[in-house]
């Protein structure tokens, strides 16, 4: 995990923000919409981990699509570069300007209105700067469910979630962020507004532009509004904690769980004993649900939007019956079903506190990889061997969204080793893991994106043809390279 | 519904297929891969309705991605235009060459191998020329489900299904064709092969190229292989036929059915009495399941991948209980639950035989539109009025995928009116319907695409900004305009 900007610095536009341009920006967004002092700009030019510190001529905070459009048009006319930013919670530096950036950071934070909720049509129209958790709560208040859930939900914004095609713990059932979108509004690099805000389940009229902007990390345009799909609110939820034989057993359990739950598997998270222990060591008030003679555990949640019917089997009865079968089959060694909401919350807390716990433990490495689901066990075996060959005393604590084929393949540095010493092994380890992932047809960034951090990884591991197609699209839509330059691709 | 090519003819490349090029093509695909005689070419240059008859210098039938790549590279070097074609079952002429076409039709039909089935990973890798029904059967043989189902499934090919982002009767639950795809392989307009055949649920590494090719109707490249997602096979299926108060009631029924079925609503098809009567009149052996004092009926199917458990409520008990509630609420006037497979098949036959029945009845009009689901009732009211204002004796028989907001808004010509006379009203009627759809934020082609037929409709109803973005992408990826020219967009 590199902790500095890659080199060389990519070619990015360096047109300065002249006094005249600053006045023009102020005229568009007003005094409160323009931040020019270093202290005020600092949180916008620093990534949330504090590892990347960039620069900007100013931070611009428009309050409407019209203002975004005017700001972008002005920048376009003067070749000024733009870094769009939502909640600034990304892990790859996608929202952080390069130190050589002389243009603006365009924050969507003031555009935080829910414009429409349509419970019958299962849709909600929102502005890009809405905080994810606010949207979850808005949906719930209408007896609906917005199935996007991730650690940063209290501060990340939906525009950023969509621009990075965010993942999280509900992808297994509902898909990535891109699957939750019916329509988008995007301000293009020339300032024009593409109104694709259609609340349509079906629309086969030409190229599907919305999918191009989702996952482009703001390099092709700025998402300003979206129509999100909603789902029925879960009414009968059952969470279980399983000690499982090995990752292959976990996979077989999940495979059978689909049918047994009537396609009601909500989440399926694999955790290693080492990962659980890390949380137990550093996070107060968390209980270990289960100790067994295995290094592998599974957090399994089934949920249904149908309320429990009197006299009929609910999720918990179905899950219990299922687990009995899995115990007999030798895949599950032991299991606990949460009997109360607080037991369920405790299980989830273990999963969610992982980042916090690993930070408390000390320096480490983590890879956000994916492979075809059925190849997860093979990846775990080979990946552990590859990294342990490089640094035998490193301490693995793999975990992840096994149902998505997505592992957070994580390691704590050897006991007592400082960050600088660990860094000496990072390049070799990263290369070994990414080579393995690539040889297995996998992805070197399953849900976190490319941003700045993986700029050179992407160009190393993707084919020339694929990079050419991406560059052709980028150059065609943003010929001046003003839109989030130096991210995703070296143009 | 125009029955001829729109005019003016769009600018398409007219480089001829010289004797030298023919030899070169023959060297790539072999004697049996090249069709040059008029009789042999005829089925490939005619759309399946027989309404559009184009031309081609030759039909080329490569047997592998490598051959496709070589053919396209050759065409690229000589500026020869290419019309990719699968099963040639499209309704919009997307696979039919223009009469001015001097290049090739590139048929994928020989590339019909299933390359891999991975039941544990719920994925299947296939070549573009596989017939959809073969793939459904292959999935079923592995106790898995490929949820793409449409009238042409016995002859349409998966490459075409993906290129047009096909819809069908299972979109409500599983999404359009694009939602069934994990990875693609595409031969680009310069002959290079983009290998995006990743069997990954999650992959956030740069722009999502696969979504760009799906729905592009072969204008940006040729899909040669795909990794498809599979689902658990349905094990407990219940079909019902409902007489409903009106379209608004149908919508409310569906809205409540999601939760009541535990998200197991498989299909929900709205049919008007007139549509049902059309089938009764022309299709032998079909039974009318139910007669009631209402012009609106609903075909509702719930299905679960969990086999019926002894002593527990299955789909049919749950559906019965649900329908009782809906009867009490006055939304459902009467209902029949299929008790046997043949009763269920009879219900589906009514829905599926609609095209056959309407052809037998005589000349008509049909619009494949979508609006936000909650606005379907409003659309039905206003749309019927708009068309009846133009031709009061026209006979509406609306039906459609109400859960997708997608209606096949269909009309039989007045009793005894011939096609030519009806054609005099077509332009006004089409304009009225499409204006209404557009004013309601809907789509003028929900699932059938643009092809040749709606070329000018698209440019009339989409914003200049949207068309500019599409054209920019097309020109960037296919600067010579050799890939399915004159489709989707006038470049």
CSV table of C-alpha atoms in Angstrom, one decimal, chain A residues 68-481:
chain,number,residue,atom,x,y,z
A,68,UNK,CA,-22.0,23.6,-11.3
A,69,UNK,CA,-22.6,24.0,-15.0
A,70,UNK,CA,-21.5,27.6,-14.9
A,71,UNK,CA,-18.4,26.9,-12.9
A,72,UNK,CA,-17.4,24.0,-15.2
A,73,UNK,CA,-18.1,26.1,-18.3
A,74,UNK,CA,-15.8,28.9,-16.9
A,75,UNK,CA,-13.1,26.4,-16.1
A,76,UNK,CA,-13.5,24.8,-19.6
A,77,UNK,CA,-13.1,28.2,-21.3
A,78,UNK,CA,-9.9,28.8,-19.4
A,79,UNK,CA,-8.4,25.3,-19.2
A,80,UNK,CA,-8.6,25.2,-15.4
A,81,UNK,CA,-8.6,21.8,-13.9
A,82,UNK,CA,-11.4,20.5,-11.6
A,83,UNK,CA,-11.4,17.9,-8.9
A,84,UNK,CA,-14.9,16.9,-8.0
A,85,UNK,CA,-15.5,15.9,-4.4
A,86,UNK,CA,-18.3,14.5,-2.3
A,87,UNK,CA,-17.7,13.3,1.3
A,88,UNK,CA,-14.0,12.8,0.7
A,89,UNK,CA,-14.0,9.4,2.2
A,90,UNK,CA,-12.4,7.4,-0.6
A,91,UNK,CA,-9.4,5.1,0.0
A,92,UNK,CA,-7.6,5.6,-3.2
A,93,UNK,CA,-7.2,9.4,-3.4
A,94,UNK,CA,-9.7,9.8,-6.2
A,95,UNK,CA,-11.1,13.0,-4.6
A,96,UNK,CA,-7.7,14.4,-3.6
A,97,UNK,CA,-6.0,16.9,-6.0
A,98,UNK,CA,-2.4,16.4,-6.9
A,99,UNK,CA,0.1,18.8,-5.3
A,100,UNK,CA,0.7,20.4,-8.7
A,101,UNK,CA,-3.0,21.1,-9.1
A,102,UNK,CA,-3.6,24.8,-9.6
A,103,UNK,CA,-7.3,24.6,-10.4
A,104,UNK,CA,-10.3,24.1,-8.1
A,105,UNK,CA,-11.8,21.4,-5.9
A,106,UNK,CA,-15.5,21.4,-6.7
A,107,UNK,CA,-17.4,20.2,-3.6
A,108,UNK,CA,-20.9,18.9,-4.0
A,109,UNK,CA,-21.6,19.1,-0.3
A,110,UNK,CA,-24.1,22.0,-0.5
A,111,UNK,CA,-26.3,20.1,-3.0
A,112,UNK,CA,-27.8,17.9,-0.4
A,113,UNK,CA,-31.6,17.9,-1.0
A,114,UNK,CA,-33.8,14.9,-1.4
A,115,UNK,CA,-35.9,16.0,-4.4
A,116,UNK,CA,-38.5,13.3,-4.5
A,117,UNK,CA,-39.5,10.0,-2.9
A,118,UNK,CA,-41.8,7.7,-4.8
A,119,UNK,CA,-42.6,4.7,-2.6
A,120,UNK,CA,-45.1,3.2,-5.1
A,121,UNK,CA,-42.6,3.4,-7.9
A,122,UNK,CA,-39.7,2.4,-5.6
A,123,UNK,CA,-37.6,5.4,-6.6
A,124,UNK,CA,-36.0,8.4,-5.0
A,125,UNK,CA,-34.4,11.5,-6.7
A,126,UNK,CA,-31.6,13.1,-4.8
A,127,UNK,CA,-28.7,15.6,-5.2
A,128,UNK,CA,-25.1,14.4,-5.3
A,129,UNK,CA,-24.2,15.9,-1.9
A,130,UNK,CA,-26.7,13.9,0.1
A,131,UNK,CA,-25.0,11.9,2.9
A,132,UNK,CA,-25.6,8.1,2.4
A,133,UNK,CA,-27.0,7.5,5.8
A,134,UNK,CA,-29.5,10.4,5.4
A,135,UNK,CA,-30.8,8.6,2.3
A,136,UNK,CA,-31.0,5.3,4.0
A,137,UNK,CA,-33.1,7.0,6.7
A,138,UNK,CA,-35.3,8.8,4.2
A,139,UNK,CA,-36.0,5.5,2.5
A,140,UNK,CA,-36.8,3.8,5.8
A,141,UNK,CA,-39.2,6.6,6.7
A,142,UNK,CA,-41.2,5.7,3.6
A,143,UNK,CA,-41.1,1.9,4.5
A,144,UNK,CA,-38.5,1.4,1.8
A,145,UNK,CA,-34.9,0.2,1.7
A,146,UNK,CA,-31.8,1.7,0.0
A,147,UNK,CA,-29.4,-1.2,0.0
A,148,UNK,CA,-26.1,0.5,0.0
A,149,UNK,CA,-24.2,0.1,3.3
A,150,UNK,CA,-20.6,0.7,4.0
A,151,UNK,CA,-18.3,1.9,6.8
A,152,UNK,CA,-18.3,5.6,5.8
A,153,UNK,CA,-22.0,5.9,5.4
A,154,UNK,CA,-22.2,8.6,8.1
A,155,UNK,CA,-20.2,11.0,6.0
A,156,UNK,CA,-19.8,9.7,2.4
A,157,UNK,CA,-22.0,11.3,-0.2
A,158,UNK,CA,-24.1,9.6,-2.8
A,159,UNK,CA,-22.4,11.4,-5.7
A,160,UNK,CA,-19.1,9.9,-4.6
A,161,UNK,CA,-20.6,6.5,-4.0
A,162,UNK,CA,-21.9,6.5,-7.6
A,163,UNK,CA,-18.8,7.9,-9.1
A,164,UNK,CA,-16.7,5.1,-7.5
A,165,UNK,CA,-19.4,2.5,-7.9
A,166,UNK,CA,-19.2,1.7,-4.2
A,167,UNK,CA,-19.6,-1.8,-2.8
A,168,UNK,CA,-20.3,-2.7,0.8
A,169,UNK,CA,-22.0,-5.5,2.7
A,170,UNK,CA,-25.2,-5.7,0.6
A,171,UNK,CA,-23.7,-6.2,-2.9
A,172,UNK,CA,-24.3,-10.0,-2.7
A,173,UNK,CA,-28.0,-9.4,-2.9
A,174,UNK,CA,-28.5,-6.0,-4.5
A,175,UNK,CA,-25.4,-5.4,-6.5
A,176,UNK,CA,-22.9,-2.5,-6.5
A,177,UNK,CA,-23.9,1.1,-6.4
A,178,UNK,CA,-24.4,1.1,-10.2
A,179,UNK,CA,-27.2,-1.4,-9.8
A,180,UNK,CA,-29.2,1.0,-7.6
A,181,UNK,CA,-29.4,3.7,-10.2
A,182,UNK,CA,-32.2,4.4,-12.6
A,183,UNK,CA,-31.1,7.8,-13.9
A,184,UNK,CA,-28.3,10.4,-13.6
A,185,UNK,CA,-27.7,14.0,-14.2
A,186,UNK,CA,-24.1,14.8,-15.2
A,187,UNK,CA,-22.3,18.1,-15.8
A,188,UNK,CA,-20.0,17.4,-18.7
A,189,UNK,CA,-16.4,18.7,-19.0
A,190,UNK,CA,-17.6,21.5,-21.3
A,191,UNK,CA,-20.2,22.6,-18.7
A,192,UNK,CA,-23.2,21.2,-20.6
A,193,UNK,CA,-25.8,19.3,-18.5
A,194,UNK,CA,-26.7,15.8,-19.5
A,195,UNK,CA,-30.2,15.2,-18.1
A,196,UNK,CA,-30.5,11.5,-17.8
A,197,UNK,CA,-32.7,11.7,-14.8
A,198,UNK,CA,-35.2,9.1,-16.0
A,199,UNK,CA,-36.9,7.0,-13.4
A,200,UNK,CA,-37.2,4.1,-15.9
A,201,UNK,CA,-36.6,0.4,-15.3
A,202,UNK,CA,-36.3,-0.1,-19.0
A,203,UNK,CA,-34.9,2.3,-21.6
A,204,UNK,CA,-33.2,1.0,-24.7
A,205,UNK,CA,-32.6,4.2,-26.6
A,206,UNK,CA,-29.0,4.4,-27.6
A,207,UNK,CA,-25.8,4.0,-25.5
A,208,UNK,CA,-26.2,3.6,-21.8
A,209,UNK,CA,-24.4,6.7,-20.7
A,210,UNK,CA,-25.1,6.4,-17.0
A,211,UNK,CA,-22.9,3.3,-16.6
A,212,UNK,CA,-20.0,5.2,-18.2
A,213,UNK,CA,-20.1,7.9,-15.5
A,214,UNK,CA,-20.5,5.4,-12.7
A,215,UNK,CA,-17.0,4.1,-11.8
A,216,UNK,CA,-15.3,6.9,-13.8
A,217,UNK,CA,-14.3,8.6,-10.5
A,218,UNK,CA,-15.2,12.0,-11.8
A,219,UNK,CA,-12.9,11.9,-14.8
A,220,UNK,CA,-15.6,12.1,-17.4
A,221,UNK,CA,-18.0,14.5,-15.8
A,222,UNK,CA,-19.6,15.5,-12.5
A,223,UNK,CA,-22.7,13.5,-11.2
A,224,UNK,CA,-25.0,16.2,-9.8
A,225,UNK,CA,-28.3,14.2,-9.3
A,226,UNK,CA,-29.5,10.7,-9.4
A,227,UNK,CA,-32.7,8.7,-9.4
A,228,UNK,CA,-32.1,5.7,-7.0
A,229,UNK,CA,-34.0,2.5,-7.0
A,230,UNK,CA,-35.6,1.5,-3.7
A,231,UNK,CA,-36.5,-1.9,-2.3
A,232,UNK,CA,-39.1,-3.2,0.2
A,233,UNK,CA,-37.9,-2.6,3.8
A,234,UNK,CA,-36.7,-5.8,5.5
A,235,UNK,CA,-39.1,-7.0,8.1
A,236,UNK,CA,-37.8,-10.4,9.2
A,237,UNK,CA,-34.0,-10.5,9.7
A,238,UNK,CA,-31.9,-13.2,11.1
A,239,UNK,CA,-28.2,-13.0,11.7
A,240,UNK,CA,-25.9,-16.0,12.5
A,241,UNK,CA,-22.2,-16.5,13.3
A,242,UNK,CA,-20.7,-19.7,12.0
A,243,UNK,CA,-17.5,-21.5,12.6
A,244,UNK,CA,-16.7,-23.1,9.3
A,245,UNK,CA,-14.3,-25.8,8.1
A,246,UNK,CA,-12.5,-23.7,5.5
A,247,UNK,CA,-13.2,-21.1,2.7
A,248,UNK,CA,-14.3,-23.9,0.4
A,249,UNK,CA,-17.0,-24.9,3.0
A,250,UNK,CA,-18.0,-21.3,3.3
A,251,UNK,CA,-18.6,-21.2,-0.4
A,252,UNK,CA,-20.6,-24.4,-0.4
A,253,UNK,CA,-22.7,-23.1,2.5
A,254,UNK,CA,-23.4,-19.9,0.6
A,255,UNK,CA,-24.3,-21.8,-2.6
A,256,UNK,CA,-26.9,-23.9,-0.7
A,257,UNK,CA,-28.1,-20.9,1.3
A,258,UNK,CA,-29.5,-19.2,-1.7
A,259,UNK,CA,-32.2,-21.8,-2.3
A,260,UNK,CA,-32.7,-22.7,1.4
A,261,UNK,CA,-33.5,-19.0,2.2
A,262,UNK,CA,-35.6,-18.6,-0.9
A,263,UNK,CA,-33.0,-16.1,-2.2
A,264,UNK,CA,-33.1,-14.2,1.0
A,265,UNK,CA,-29.4,-14.2,1.8
A,266,UNK,CA,-28.7,-10.6,2.6
A,267,UNK,CA,-25.0,-10.7,3.6
A,268,UNK,CA,-22.3,-13.3,3.8
A,269,UNK,CA,-19.0,-12.1,5.3
A,270,UNK,CA,-16.0,-14.3,5.8
A,271,UNK,CA,-13.7,-13.6,8.7
A,272,UNK,CA,-10.4,-15.2,9.8
A,273,UNK,CA,-9.8,-16.0,13.5
A,274,UNK,CA,-6.9,-13.5,13.3
A,275,UNK,CA,-9.3,-10.7,12.1
A,276,UNK,CA,-11.7,-11.5,14.9
A,277,UNK,CA,-8.9,-11.5,17.5
A,278,UNK,CA,-7.8,-8.1,16.2
A,279,UNK,CA,-11.2,-6.6,17.0
A,280,UNK,CA,-11.4,-8.4,20.4
A,281,UNK,CA,-8.0,-6.9,21.3
A,282,UNK,CA,-8.7,-3.3,20.4
A,283,UNK,CA,-12.5,-2.6,20.4
A,284,UNK,CA,-14.1,-2.4,23.8
A,285,UNK,CA,-17.5,-3.9,24.5
A,286,UNK,CA,-17.5,-6.4,21.7
A,287,UNK,CA,-18.2,-10.1,22.5
A,288,UNK,CA,-16.7,-13.0,20.7
A,289,UNK,CA,-19.8,-14.9,19.6
A,290,UNK,CA,-18.1,-18.3,19.2
A,291,UNK,CA,-14.8,-20.1,19.7
A,292,UNK,CA,-14.0,-23.2,17.7
A,293,UNK,CA,-11.2,-25.3,16.4
A,294,UNK,CA,-11.0,-23.5,13.0
A,295,UNK,CA,-9.4,-20.3,11.7
A,296,UNK,CA,-12.5,-19.5,9.6
A,297,UNK,CA,-15.9,-17.9,10.5
A,298,UNK,CA,-18.9,-16.6,8.6
A,299,UNK,CA,-21.3,-13.8,9.3
A,300,UNK,CA,-24.5,-14.9,7.6
A,301,UNK,CA,-27.6,-12.8,7.5
A,302,UNK,CA,-31.0,-13.7,5.9
A,303,UNK,CA,-33.6,-11.1,5.6
A,304,UNK,CA,-37.1,-10.9,4.1
A,305,UNK,CA,-39.4,-8.0,3.5
A,306,UNK,CA,-42.3,-10.2,4.6
A,307,UNK,CA,-43.1,-9.8,8.3
A,308,UNK,CA,-43.1,-13.0,10.4
A,309,UNK,CA,-46.4,-14.7,10.0
A,310,UNK,CA,-48.0,-16.2,13.1
A,311,UNK,CA,-47.6,-20.0,13.1
A,312,UNK,CA,-45.4,-20.0,10.0
A,313,UNK,CA,-41.7,-20.5,9.8
A,314,UNK,CA,-39.8,-17.2,9.8
A,315,UNK,CA,-36.2,-16.5,8.8
A,316,UNK,CA,-34.8,-17.8,12.1
A,317,UNK,CA,-36.5,-21.1,11.9
A,318,UNK,CA,-35.4,-21.5,8.2
A,319,UNK,CA,-31.9,-20.6,9.1
A,320,UNK,CA,-31.8,-22.9,12.1
A,321,UNK,CA,-33.0,-25.8,9.9
A,322,UNK,CA,-30.4,-25.0,7.3
A,323,UNK,CA,-27.6,-24.8,9.8
A,324,UNK,CA,-28.5,-28.2,11.2
A,325,UNK,CA,-28.0,-29.7,7.7
A,326,UNK,CA,-24.7,-27.9,7.3
A,327,UNK,CA,-23.5,-29.1,10.7
A,328,UNK,CA,-24.3,-32.7,9.6
A,329,UNK,CA,-22.5,-32.1,6.3
A,330,UNK,CA,-19.4,-31.1,8.3
A,331,UNK,CA,-19.1,-27.7,6.7
A,332,UNK,CA,-20.2,-25.9,9.8
A,333,UNK,CA,-18.4,-26.8,13.0
A,334,UNK,CA,-20.5,-24.7,15.3
A,335,UNK,CA,-23.0,-21.8,15.0
A,336,UNK,CA,-24.9,-19.2,17.0
A,337,UNK,CA,-28.1,-17.5,15.8
A,338,UNK,CA,-28.6,-14.0,17.2
A,339,UNK,CA,-31.6,-14.1,19.5
A,340,UNK,CA,-31.8,-10.3,20.1
A,341,UNK,CA,-31.1,-7.2,18.1
A,342,UNK,CA,-28.1,-6.5,20.4
A,343,UNK,CA,-26.6,-9.9,19.6
A,344,UNK,CA,-27.0,-9.2,15.9
A,345,UNK,CA,-25.4,-5.7,16.4
A,346,UNK,CA,-22.5,-7.3,18.2
A,347,UNK,CA,-21.8,-9.6,15.2
A,348,UNK,CA,-21.9,-6.7,12.8
A,349,UNK,CA,-19.8,-4.5,15.0
A,350,UNK,CA,-17.0,-7.1,14.7
A,351,UNK,CA,-17.1,-6.9,10.9
A,352,UNK,CA,-17.4,-3.1,10.8
A,353,UNK,CA,-14.7,-2.3,13.4
A,354,UNK,CA,-12.0,-4.1,11.4
A,355,UNK,CA,-10.4,-0.9,10.0
A,356,UNK,CA,-10.4,0.8,13.4
A,357,UNK,CA,-8.9,-2.3,15.1
A,358,UNK,CA,-6.2,-2.7,12.5
A,359,UNK,CA,-5.2,1.0,12.8
A,360,UNK,CA,-4.9,0.5,16.6
A,361,UNK,CA,-2.7,-2.6,16.1
A,362,UNK,CA,0.0,-0.9,14.0
A,363,UNK,CA,1.3,-0.8,10.5
A,364,UNK,CA,-0.1,-3.2,7.9
A,365,UNK,CA,-1.0,-4.0,4.3
A,366,UNK,CA,-4.3,-4.6,2.7
A,367,UNK,CA,-5.4,-5.6,-0.8
A,368,UNK,CA,-8.9,-5.1,-2.1
A,369,UNK,CA,-9.1,-8.0,-4.6
A,370,UNK,CA,-11.7,-10.1,-6.3
A,371,UNK,CA,-11.7,-13.3,-8.2
A,372,UNK,CA,-14.4,-15.6,-9.5
A,373,UNK,CA,-16.3,-16.8,-6.4
A,374,UNK,CA,-15.4,-20.4,-6.9
A,375,UNK,CA,-11.7,-19.6,-6.9
A,376,UNK,CA,-11.6,-17.8,-3.5
A,377,UNK,CA,-10.2,-20.9,-1.7
A,378,UNK,CA,-7.4,-21.2,-4.3
A,379,UNK,CA,-6.6,-17.5,-4.0
A,380,UNK,CA,-6.4,-17.7,-0.2
A,381,UNK,CA,-4.0,-20.6,-0.3
A,382,UNK,CA,-1.7,-19.2,-3.0
A,383,UNK,CA,-1.9,-15.6,-1.8
A,384,UNK,CA,-1.0,-16.4,1.7
A,385,UNK,CA,1.9,-18.5,0.6
A,386,UNK,CA,3.1,-15.7,-1.8
A,387,UNK,CA,3.2,-13.0,0.9
A,388,UNK,CA,4.6,-15.3,3.6
A,389,UNK,CA,7.4,-16.2,1.2
A,390,UNK,CA,8.4,-12.6,1.1
A,391,UNK,CA,8.0,-11.8,4.8
A,392,UNK,CA,7.5,-15.0,6.9
A,393,UNK,CA,6.7,-13.2,10.1
A,394,UNK,CA,3.9,-11.0,8.6
A,395,UNK,CA,0.5,-11.7,10.3
A,396,UNK,CA,-2.4,-12.3,7.8
A,397,UNK,CA,-6.0,-11.5,8.9
A,398,UNK,CA,-8.0,-12.1,5.7
A,399,UNK,CA,-11.7,-11.2,5.6
A,400,UNK,CA,-14.2,-10.1,3.0
A,401,UNK,CA,-17.4,-10.3,1.0
A,402,UNK,CA,-17.0,-13.9,0.0
A,403,UNK,CA,-20.3,-13.9,-1.9
A,404,UNK,CA,-18.9,-11.3,-4.2
A,405,UNK,CA,-15.6,-13.0,-4.7
A,406,UNK,CA,-14.1,-10.0,-2.9
A,407,UNK,CA,-11.5,-10.3,-0.2
A,408,UNK,CA,-9.9,-7.6,1.9
A,409,UNK,CA,-6.6,-9.6,1.9
A,410,UNK,CA,-5.0,-8.0,4.9
A,411,UNK,CA,-1.9,-8.3,6.9
A,412,UNK,CA,-0.5,-6.8,10.1
A,413,UNK,CA,3.3,-6.2,10.1
A,414,UNK,CA,5.4,-8.5,12.1
A,415,UNK,CA,5.3,-7.8,15.9
A,416,UNK,CA,7.3,-4.7,16.7
A,417,UNK,CA,8.1,-3.9,13.0
A,418,UNK,CA,7.7,-0.2,12.2
A,419,UNK,CA,6.1,1.3,9.1
A,420,UNK,CA,9.3,2.2,7.4
A,421,UNK,CA,10.8,-1.3,7.7
A,422,UNK,CA,7.5,-2.8,6.6
A,423,UNK,CA,7.5,-0.5,3.6
A,424,UNK,CA,10.6,-2.2,2.3
A,425,UNK,CA,8.5,-5.4,1.7
A,426,UNK,CA,5.5,-3.6,0.3
A,427,UNK,CA,6.4,-3.4,-3.4
A,428,UNK,CA,7.3,-7.1,-3.6
A,429,UNK,CA,4.2,-8.1,-1.7
A,430,UNK,CA,1.9,-5.9,-3.8
A,431,UNK,CA,3.5,-7.2,-7.0
A,432,UNK,CA,3.1,-10.9,-5.8
A,433,UNK,CA,-0.6,-10.4,-4.8
A,434,UNK,CA,-1.5,-8.5,-7.9
A,435,UNK,CA,0.3,-10.9,-10.2
A,436,UNK,CA,-1.6,-13.7,-8.6
A,437,UNK,CA,-4.9,-12.0,-8.9
A,438,UNK,CA,-4.3,-11.2,-12.5
A,439,UNK,CA,-3.2,-14.7,-13.4
A,440,UNK,CA,-6.5,-15.9,-11.9
A,441,UNK,CA,-8.5,-13.4,-14.0
A,442,UNK,CA,-9.3,-11.3,-11.0
A,443,UNK,CA,-9.5,-7.6,-10.2
A,444,UNK,CA,-6.8,-5.6,-8.3
A,445,UNK,CA,-9.4,-3.2,-7.1
A,446,UNK,CA,-12.7,-4.9,-6.4
A,447,UNK,CA,-14.6,-2.0,-4.8
A,448,UNK,CA,-12.2,0.9,-3.8
A,449,UNK,CA,-11.4,2.1,-7.3
A,450,UNK,CA,-8.2,3.4,-8.9
A,451,UNK,CA,-7.9,7.1,-7.9
A,452,UNK,CA,-4.3,8.2,-7.5
A,453,UNK,CA,-3.1,5.1,-5.5
A,454,UNK,CA,-3.5,2.5,-8.2
A,455,UNK,CA,-2.8,4.6,-11.3
A,456,UNK,CA,0.2,2.6,-12.2
A,457,UNK,CA,-1.2,-0.7,-11.1
A,458,UNK,CA,-4.0,-0.3,-13.5
A,459,UNK,CA,-1.7,0.5,-16.5
A,460,UNK,CA,0.5,-2.4,-15.5
A,461,UNK,CA,-2.2,-5.0,-15.3
A,462,UNK,CA,-4.7,-4.0,-18.0
A,463,UNK,CA,-4.2,-4.8,-21.6
A,464,UNK,CA,-3.0,-2.1,-24.0
A,465,UNK,CA,-6.3,-2.5,-25.9
A,466,UNK,CA,-8.3,-1.9,-22.7
A,467,UNK,CA,-6.3,1.1,-21.7
A,468,UNK,CA,-6.5,2.4,-25.3
A,469,UNK,CA,-10.3,2.2,-25.2
A,470,UNK,CA,-10.5,4.0,-21.9
A,471,UNK,CA,-8.1,6.7,-23.0
A,472,UNK,CA,-10.0,7.2,-26.3
A,473,UNK,CA,-13.2,7.8,-24.4
A,474,UNK,CA,-11.5,10.1,-21.9
A,475,UNK,CA,-9.8,12.2,-24.6
A,476,UNK,CA,-13.0,12.4,-26.7
A,477,UNK,CA,-15.2,13.6,-23.8
A,478,UNK,CA,-12.6,15.7,-22.0
A,479,UNK,CA,-10.0,16.8,-24.7
A,480,UNK,CA,-8.4,19.4,-22.4
A,481,UNK,CA,-8.1,16.8,-19.5
